PDB file of N, CA and C in Angstrom:
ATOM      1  N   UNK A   1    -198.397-105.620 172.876  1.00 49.00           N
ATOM      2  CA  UNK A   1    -198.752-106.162 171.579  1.00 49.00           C
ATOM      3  C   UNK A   1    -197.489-106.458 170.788  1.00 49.00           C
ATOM      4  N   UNK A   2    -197.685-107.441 169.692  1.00 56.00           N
ATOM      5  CA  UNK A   2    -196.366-107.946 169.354  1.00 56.00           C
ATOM      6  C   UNK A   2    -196.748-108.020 167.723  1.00 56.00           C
ATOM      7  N   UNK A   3    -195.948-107.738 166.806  1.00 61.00           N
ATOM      8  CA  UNK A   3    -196.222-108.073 165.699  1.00 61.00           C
ATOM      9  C   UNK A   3    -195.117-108.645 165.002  1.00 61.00           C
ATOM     10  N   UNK A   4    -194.844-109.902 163.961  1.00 62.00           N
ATOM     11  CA  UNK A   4    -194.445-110.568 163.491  1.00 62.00           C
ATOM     12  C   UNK A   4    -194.464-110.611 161.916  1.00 62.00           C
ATOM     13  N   UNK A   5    -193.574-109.287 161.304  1.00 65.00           N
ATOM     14  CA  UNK A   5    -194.169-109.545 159.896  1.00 65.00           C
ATOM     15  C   UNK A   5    -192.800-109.862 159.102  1.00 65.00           C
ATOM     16  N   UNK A   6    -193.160-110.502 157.895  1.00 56.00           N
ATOM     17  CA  UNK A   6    -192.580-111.367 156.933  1.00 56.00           C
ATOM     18  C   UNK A   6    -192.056-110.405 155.466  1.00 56.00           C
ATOM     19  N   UNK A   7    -191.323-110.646 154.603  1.00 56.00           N
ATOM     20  CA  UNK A   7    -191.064-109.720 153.589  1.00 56.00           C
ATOM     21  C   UNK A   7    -190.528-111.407 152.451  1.00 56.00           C
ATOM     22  N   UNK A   8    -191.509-111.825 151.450  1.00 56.00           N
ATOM     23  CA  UNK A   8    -190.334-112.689 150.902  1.00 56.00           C
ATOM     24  C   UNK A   8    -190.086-112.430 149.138  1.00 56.00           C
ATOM     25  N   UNK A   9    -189.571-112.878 148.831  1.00 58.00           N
ATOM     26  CA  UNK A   9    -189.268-112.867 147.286  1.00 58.00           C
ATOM     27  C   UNK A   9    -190.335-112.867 146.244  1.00 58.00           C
ATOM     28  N   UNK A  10    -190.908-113.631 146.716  1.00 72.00           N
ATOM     29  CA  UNK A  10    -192.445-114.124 145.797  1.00 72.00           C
ATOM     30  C   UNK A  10    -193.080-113.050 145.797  1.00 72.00           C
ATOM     31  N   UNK A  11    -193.087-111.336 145.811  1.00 81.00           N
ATOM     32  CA  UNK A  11    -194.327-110.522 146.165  1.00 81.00           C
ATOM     33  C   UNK A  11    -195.286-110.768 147.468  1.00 81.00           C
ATOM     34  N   UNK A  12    -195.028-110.778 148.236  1.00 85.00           N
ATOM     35  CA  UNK A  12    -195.614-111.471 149.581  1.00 85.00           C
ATOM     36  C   UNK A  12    -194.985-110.875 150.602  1.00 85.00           C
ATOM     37  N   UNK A  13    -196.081-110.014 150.961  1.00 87.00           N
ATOM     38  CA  UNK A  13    -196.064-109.869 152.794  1.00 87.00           C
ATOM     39  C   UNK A  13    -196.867-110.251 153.607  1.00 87.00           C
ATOM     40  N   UNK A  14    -196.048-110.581 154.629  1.00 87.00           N
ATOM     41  CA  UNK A  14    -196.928-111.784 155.696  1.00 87.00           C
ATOM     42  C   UNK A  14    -196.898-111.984 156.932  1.00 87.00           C
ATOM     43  N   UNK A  15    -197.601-111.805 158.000  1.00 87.00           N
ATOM     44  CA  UNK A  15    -196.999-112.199 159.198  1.00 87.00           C
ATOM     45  C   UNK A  15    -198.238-112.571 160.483  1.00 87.00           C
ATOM     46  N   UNK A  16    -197.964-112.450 161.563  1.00 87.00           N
ATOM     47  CA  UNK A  16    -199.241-112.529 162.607  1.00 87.00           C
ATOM     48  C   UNK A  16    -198.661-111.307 163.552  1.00 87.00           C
ATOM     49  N   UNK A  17    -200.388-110.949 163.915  1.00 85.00           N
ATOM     50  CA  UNK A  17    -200.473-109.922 164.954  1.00 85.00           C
ATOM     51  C   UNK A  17    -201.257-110.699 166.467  1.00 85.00           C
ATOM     52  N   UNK A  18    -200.361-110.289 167.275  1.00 82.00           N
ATOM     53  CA  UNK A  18    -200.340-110.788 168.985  1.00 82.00           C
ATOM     54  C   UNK A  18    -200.635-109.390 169.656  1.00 82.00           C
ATOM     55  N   UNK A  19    -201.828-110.079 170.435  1.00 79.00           N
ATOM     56  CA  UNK A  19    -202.193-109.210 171.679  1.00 79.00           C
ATOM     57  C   UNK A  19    -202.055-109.702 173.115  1.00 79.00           C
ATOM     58  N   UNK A  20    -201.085-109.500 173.981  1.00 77.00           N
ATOM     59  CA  UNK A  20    -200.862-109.913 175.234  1.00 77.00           C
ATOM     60  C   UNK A  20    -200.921-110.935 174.962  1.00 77.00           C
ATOM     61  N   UNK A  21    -199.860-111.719 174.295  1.00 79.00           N
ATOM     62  CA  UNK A  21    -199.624-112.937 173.825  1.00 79.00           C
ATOM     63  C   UNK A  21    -200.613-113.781 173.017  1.00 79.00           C
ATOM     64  N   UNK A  22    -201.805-113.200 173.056  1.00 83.00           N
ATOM     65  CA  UNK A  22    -203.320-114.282 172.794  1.00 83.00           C
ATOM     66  C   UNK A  22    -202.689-113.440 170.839  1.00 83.00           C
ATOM     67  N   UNK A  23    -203.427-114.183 170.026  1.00 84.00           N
ATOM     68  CA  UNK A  23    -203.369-114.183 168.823  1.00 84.00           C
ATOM     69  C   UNK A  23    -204.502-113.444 168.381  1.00 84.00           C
ATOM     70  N   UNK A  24    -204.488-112.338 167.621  1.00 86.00           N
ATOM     71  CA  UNK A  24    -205.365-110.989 167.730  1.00 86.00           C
ATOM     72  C   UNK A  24    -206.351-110.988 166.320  1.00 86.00           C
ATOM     73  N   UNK A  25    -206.850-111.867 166.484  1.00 91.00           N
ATOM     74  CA  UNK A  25    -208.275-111.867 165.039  1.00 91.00           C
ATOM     75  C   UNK A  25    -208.884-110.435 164.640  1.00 91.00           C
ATOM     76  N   UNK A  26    -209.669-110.574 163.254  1.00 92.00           N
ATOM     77  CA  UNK A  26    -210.127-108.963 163.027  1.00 92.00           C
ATOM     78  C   UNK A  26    -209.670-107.779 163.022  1.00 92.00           C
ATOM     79  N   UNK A  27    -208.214-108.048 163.048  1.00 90.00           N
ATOM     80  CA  UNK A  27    -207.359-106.889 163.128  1.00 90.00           C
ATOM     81  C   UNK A  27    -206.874-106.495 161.422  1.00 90.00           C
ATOM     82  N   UNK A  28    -207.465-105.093 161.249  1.00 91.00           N
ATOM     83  CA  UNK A  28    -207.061-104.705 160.252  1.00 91.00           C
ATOM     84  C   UNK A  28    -205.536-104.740 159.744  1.00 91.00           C
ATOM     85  N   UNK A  29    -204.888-104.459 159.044  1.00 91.00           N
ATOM     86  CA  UNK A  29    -203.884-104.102 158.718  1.00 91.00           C
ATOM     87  C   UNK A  29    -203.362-103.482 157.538  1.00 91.00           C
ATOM     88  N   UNK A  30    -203.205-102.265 157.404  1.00 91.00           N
ATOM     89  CA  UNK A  30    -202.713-101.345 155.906  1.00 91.00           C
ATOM     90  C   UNK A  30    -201.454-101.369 155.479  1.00 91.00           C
ATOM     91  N   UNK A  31    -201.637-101.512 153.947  1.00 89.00           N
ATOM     92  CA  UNK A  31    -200.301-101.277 153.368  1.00 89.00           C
ATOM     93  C   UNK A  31    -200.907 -99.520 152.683  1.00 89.00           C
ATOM     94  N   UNK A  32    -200.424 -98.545 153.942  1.00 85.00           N
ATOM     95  CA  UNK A  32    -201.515 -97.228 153.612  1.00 85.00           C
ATOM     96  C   UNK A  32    -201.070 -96.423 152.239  1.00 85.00           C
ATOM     97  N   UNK A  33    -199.760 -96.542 151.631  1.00 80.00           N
ATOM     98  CA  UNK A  33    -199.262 -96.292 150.551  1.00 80.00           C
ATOM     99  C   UNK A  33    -199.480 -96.968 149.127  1.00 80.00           C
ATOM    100  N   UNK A  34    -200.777 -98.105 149.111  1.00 85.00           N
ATOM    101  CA  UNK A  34    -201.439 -98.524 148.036  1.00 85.00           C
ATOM    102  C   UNK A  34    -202.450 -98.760 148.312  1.00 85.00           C
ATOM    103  N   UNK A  35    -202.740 -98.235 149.179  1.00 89.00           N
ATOM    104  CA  UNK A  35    -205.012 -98.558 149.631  1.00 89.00           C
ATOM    105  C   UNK A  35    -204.914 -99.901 149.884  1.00 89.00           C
ATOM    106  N   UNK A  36    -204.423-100.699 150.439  1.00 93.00           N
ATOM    107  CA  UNK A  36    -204.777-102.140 150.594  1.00 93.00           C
ATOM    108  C   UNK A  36    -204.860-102.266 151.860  1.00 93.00           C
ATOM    109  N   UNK A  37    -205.943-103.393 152.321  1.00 95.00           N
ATOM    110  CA  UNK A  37    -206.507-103.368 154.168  1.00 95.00           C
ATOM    111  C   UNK A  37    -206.647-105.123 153.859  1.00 95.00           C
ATOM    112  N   UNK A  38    -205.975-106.088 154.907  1.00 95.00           N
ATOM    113  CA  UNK A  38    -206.084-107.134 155.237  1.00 95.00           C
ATOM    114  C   UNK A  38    -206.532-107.695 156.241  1.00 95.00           C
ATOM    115  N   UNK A  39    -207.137-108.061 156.433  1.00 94.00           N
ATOM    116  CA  UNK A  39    -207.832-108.394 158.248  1.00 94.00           C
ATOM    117  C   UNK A  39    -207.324-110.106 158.138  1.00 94.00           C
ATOM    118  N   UNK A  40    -206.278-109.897 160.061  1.00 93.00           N
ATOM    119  CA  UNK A  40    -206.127-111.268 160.410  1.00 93.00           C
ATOM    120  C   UNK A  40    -207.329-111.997 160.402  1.00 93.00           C
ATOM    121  N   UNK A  41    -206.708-113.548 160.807  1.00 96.00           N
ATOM    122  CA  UNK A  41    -207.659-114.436 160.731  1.00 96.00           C
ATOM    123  C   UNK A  41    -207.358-114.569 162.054  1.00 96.00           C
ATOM    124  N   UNK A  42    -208.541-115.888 162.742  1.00 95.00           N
ATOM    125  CA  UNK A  42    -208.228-116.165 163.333  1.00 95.00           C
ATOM    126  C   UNK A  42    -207.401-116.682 164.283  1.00 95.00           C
ATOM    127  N   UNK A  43    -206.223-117.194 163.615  1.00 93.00           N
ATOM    128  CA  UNK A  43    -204.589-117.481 163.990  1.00 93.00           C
ATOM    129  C   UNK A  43    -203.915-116.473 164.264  1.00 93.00           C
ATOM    130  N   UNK A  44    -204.493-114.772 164.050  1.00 89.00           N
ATOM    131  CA  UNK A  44    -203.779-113.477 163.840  1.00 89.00           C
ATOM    132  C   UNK A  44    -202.901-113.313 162.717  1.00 89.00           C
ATOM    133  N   UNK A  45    -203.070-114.215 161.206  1.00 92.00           N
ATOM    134  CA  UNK A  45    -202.278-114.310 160.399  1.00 92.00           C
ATOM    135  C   UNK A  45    -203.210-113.229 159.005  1.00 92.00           C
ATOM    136  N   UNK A  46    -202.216-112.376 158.532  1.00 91.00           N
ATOM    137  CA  UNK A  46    -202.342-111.505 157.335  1.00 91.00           C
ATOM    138  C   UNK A  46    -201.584-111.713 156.332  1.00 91.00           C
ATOM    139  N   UNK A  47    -201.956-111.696 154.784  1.00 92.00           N
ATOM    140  CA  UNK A  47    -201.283-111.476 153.951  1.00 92.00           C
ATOM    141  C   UNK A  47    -201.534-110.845 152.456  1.00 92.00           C
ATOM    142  N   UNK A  48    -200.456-110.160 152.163  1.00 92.00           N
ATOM    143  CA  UNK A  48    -201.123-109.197 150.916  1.00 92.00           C
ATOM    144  C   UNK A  48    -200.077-110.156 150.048  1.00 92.00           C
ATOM    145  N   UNK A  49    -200.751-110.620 148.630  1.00 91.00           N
ATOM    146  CA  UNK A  49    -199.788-111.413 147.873  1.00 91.00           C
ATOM    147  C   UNK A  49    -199.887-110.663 146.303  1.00 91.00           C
ATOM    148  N   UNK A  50    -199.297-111.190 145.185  1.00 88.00           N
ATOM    149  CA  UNK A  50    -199.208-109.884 144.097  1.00 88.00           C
ATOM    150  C   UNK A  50    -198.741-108.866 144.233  1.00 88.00           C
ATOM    151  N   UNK A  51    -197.781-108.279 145.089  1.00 87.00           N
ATOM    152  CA  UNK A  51    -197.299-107.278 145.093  1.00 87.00           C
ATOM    153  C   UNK A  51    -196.093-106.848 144.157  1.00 87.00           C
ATOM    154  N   UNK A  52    -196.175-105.910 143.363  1.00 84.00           N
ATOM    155  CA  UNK A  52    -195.116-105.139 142.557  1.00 84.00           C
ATOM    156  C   UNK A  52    -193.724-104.785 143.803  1.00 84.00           C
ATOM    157  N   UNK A  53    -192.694-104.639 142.958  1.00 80.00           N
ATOM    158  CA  UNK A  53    -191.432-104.247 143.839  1.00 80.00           C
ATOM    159  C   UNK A  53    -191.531-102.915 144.178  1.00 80.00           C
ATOM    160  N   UNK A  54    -190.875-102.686 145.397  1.00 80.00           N
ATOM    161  CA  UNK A  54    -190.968-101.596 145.805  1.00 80.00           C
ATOM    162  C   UNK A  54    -191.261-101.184 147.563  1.00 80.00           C
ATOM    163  N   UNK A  55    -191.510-100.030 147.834  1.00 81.00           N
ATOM    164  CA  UNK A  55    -191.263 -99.836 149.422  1.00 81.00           C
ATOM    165  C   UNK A  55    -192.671 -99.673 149.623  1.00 81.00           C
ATOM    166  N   UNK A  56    -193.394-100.487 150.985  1.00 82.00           N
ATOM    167  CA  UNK A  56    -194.579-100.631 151.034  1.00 82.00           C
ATOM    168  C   UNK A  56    -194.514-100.034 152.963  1.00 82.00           C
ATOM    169  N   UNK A  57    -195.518 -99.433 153.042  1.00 84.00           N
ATOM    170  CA  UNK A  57    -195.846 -98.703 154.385  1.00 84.00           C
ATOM    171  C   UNK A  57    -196.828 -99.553 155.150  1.00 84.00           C
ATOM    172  N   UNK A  58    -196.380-100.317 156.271  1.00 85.00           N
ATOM    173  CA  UNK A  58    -197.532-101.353 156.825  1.00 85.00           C
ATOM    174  C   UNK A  58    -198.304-100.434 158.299  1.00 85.00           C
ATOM    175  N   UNK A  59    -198.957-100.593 158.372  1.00 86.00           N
ATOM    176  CA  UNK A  59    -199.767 -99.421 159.495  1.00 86.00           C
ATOM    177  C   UNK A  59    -200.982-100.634 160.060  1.00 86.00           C
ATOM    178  N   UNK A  60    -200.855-100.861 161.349  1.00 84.00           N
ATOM    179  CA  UNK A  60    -201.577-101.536 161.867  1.00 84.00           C
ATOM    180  C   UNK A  60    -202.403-100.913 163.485  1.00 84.00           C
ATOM    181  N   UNK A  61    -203.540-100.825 163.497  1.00 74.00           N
ATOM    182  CA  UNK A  61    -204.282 -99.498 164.117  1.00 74.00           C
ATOM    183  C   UNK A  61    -205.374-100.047 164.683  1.00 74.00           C
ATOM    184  N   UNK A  62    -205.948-100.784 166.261  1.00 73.00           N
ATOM    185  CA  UNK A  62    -207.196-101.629 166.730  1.00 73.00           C
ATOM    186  C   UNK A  62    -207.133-100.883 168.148  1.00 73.00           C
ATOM    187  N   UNK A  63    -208.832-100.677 168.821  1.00 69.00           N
ATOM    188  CA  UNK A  63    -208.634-101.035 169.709  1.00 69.00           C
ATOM    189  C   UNK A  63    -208.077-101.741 170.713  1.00 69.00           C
ATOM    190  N   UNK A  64    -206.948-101.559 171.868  1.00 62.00           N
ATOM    191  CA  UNK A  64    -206.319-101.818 172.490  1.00 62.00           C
ATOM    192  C   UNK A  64    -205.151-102.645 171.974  1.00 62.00           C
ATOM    193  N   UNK A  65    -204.531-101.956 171.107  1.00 62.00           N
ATOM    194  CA  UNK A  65    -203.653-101.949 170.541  1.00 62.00           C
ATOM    195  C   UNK A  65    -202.754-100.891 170.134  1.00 62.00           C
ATOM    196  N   UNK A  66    -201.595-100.566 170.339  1.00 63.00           N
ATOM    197  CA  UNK A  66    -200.955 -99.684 170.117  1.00 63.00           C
ATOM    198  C   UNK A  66    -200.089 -99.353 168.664  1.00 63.00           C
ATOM    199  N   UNK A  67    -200.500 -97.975 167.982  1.00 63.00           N
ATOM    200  CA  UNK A  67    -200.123 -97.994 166.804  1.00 63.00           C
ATOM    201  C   UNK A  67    -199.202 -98.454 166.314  1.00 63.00           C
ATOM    202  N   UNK A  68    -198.620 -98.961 165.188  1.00 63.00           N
ATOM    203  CA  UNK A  68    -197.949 -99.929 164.451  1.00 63.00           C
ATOM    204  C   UNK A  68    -196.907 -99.116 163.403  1.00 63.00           C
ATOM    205  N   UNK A  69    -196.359 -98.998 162.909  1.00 63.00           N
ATOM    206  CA  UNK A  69    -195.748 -98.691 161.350  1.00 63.00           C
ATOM    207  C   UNK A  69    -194.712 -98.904 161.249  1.00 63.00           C
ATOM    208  N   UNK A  70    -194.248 -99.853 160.270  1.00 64.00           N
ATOM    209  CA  UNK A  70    -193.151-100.324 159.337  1.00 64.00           C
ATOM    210  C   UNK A  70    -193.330-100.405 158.146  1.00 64.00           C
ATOM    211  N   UNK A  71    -191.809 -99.535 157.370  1.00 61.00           N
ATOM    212  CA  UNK A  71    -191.680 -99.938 156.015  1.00 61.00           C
ATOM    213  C   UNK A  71    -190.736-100.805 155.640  1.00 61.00           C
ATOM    214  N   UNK A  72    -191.200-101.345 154.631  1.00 59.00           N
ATOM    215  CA  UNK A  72    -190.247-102.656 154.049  1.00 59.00           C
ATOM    216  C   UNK A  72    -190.241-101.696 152.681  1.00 59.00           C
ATOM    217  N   UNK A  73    -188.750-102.869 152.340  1.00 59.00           N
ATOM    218  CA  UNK A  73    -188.031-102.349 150.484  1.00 59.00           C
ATOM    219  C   UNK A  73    -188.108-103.596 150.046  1.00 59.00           C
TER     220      UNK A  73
END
């Protein structure tokens, strides 16, 4: 599994989640340090936008998928 995430200026985190290369829909994804849950789309693309500054905990957790966690500043 492959994940692809984004950090930009605008309050915006963003990226796509890959499963054995195929592009992984319905996949939750937590920022578990502010209660927020995003589910890819069909492209495997997520994004949490409005975000305040600061260090955010991304946790990404699916069947046949192997646990995830990165923090961004």
């Amino acid at each position: 599994s492959d994940f692809i995430i984004s950090y930009s200026q605008n309050r915006k985190i963003d990226g796509y989640v890959y499963l054995k290369n195929q592009k992984a829909s319905d996949i939750e994804v937590y920022l578990i340090n502010y209660n927020l849950v995003a589910k890819t789309d069909t492209t495997g693309y997520f994004e949490f936008n409005d975000l305040d500054n600061g260090k955010y905990i991304i946790y990404i957790n699916s069947k046949g998928l192997k646990s995830y966690k990165s923090i961004h500043k």
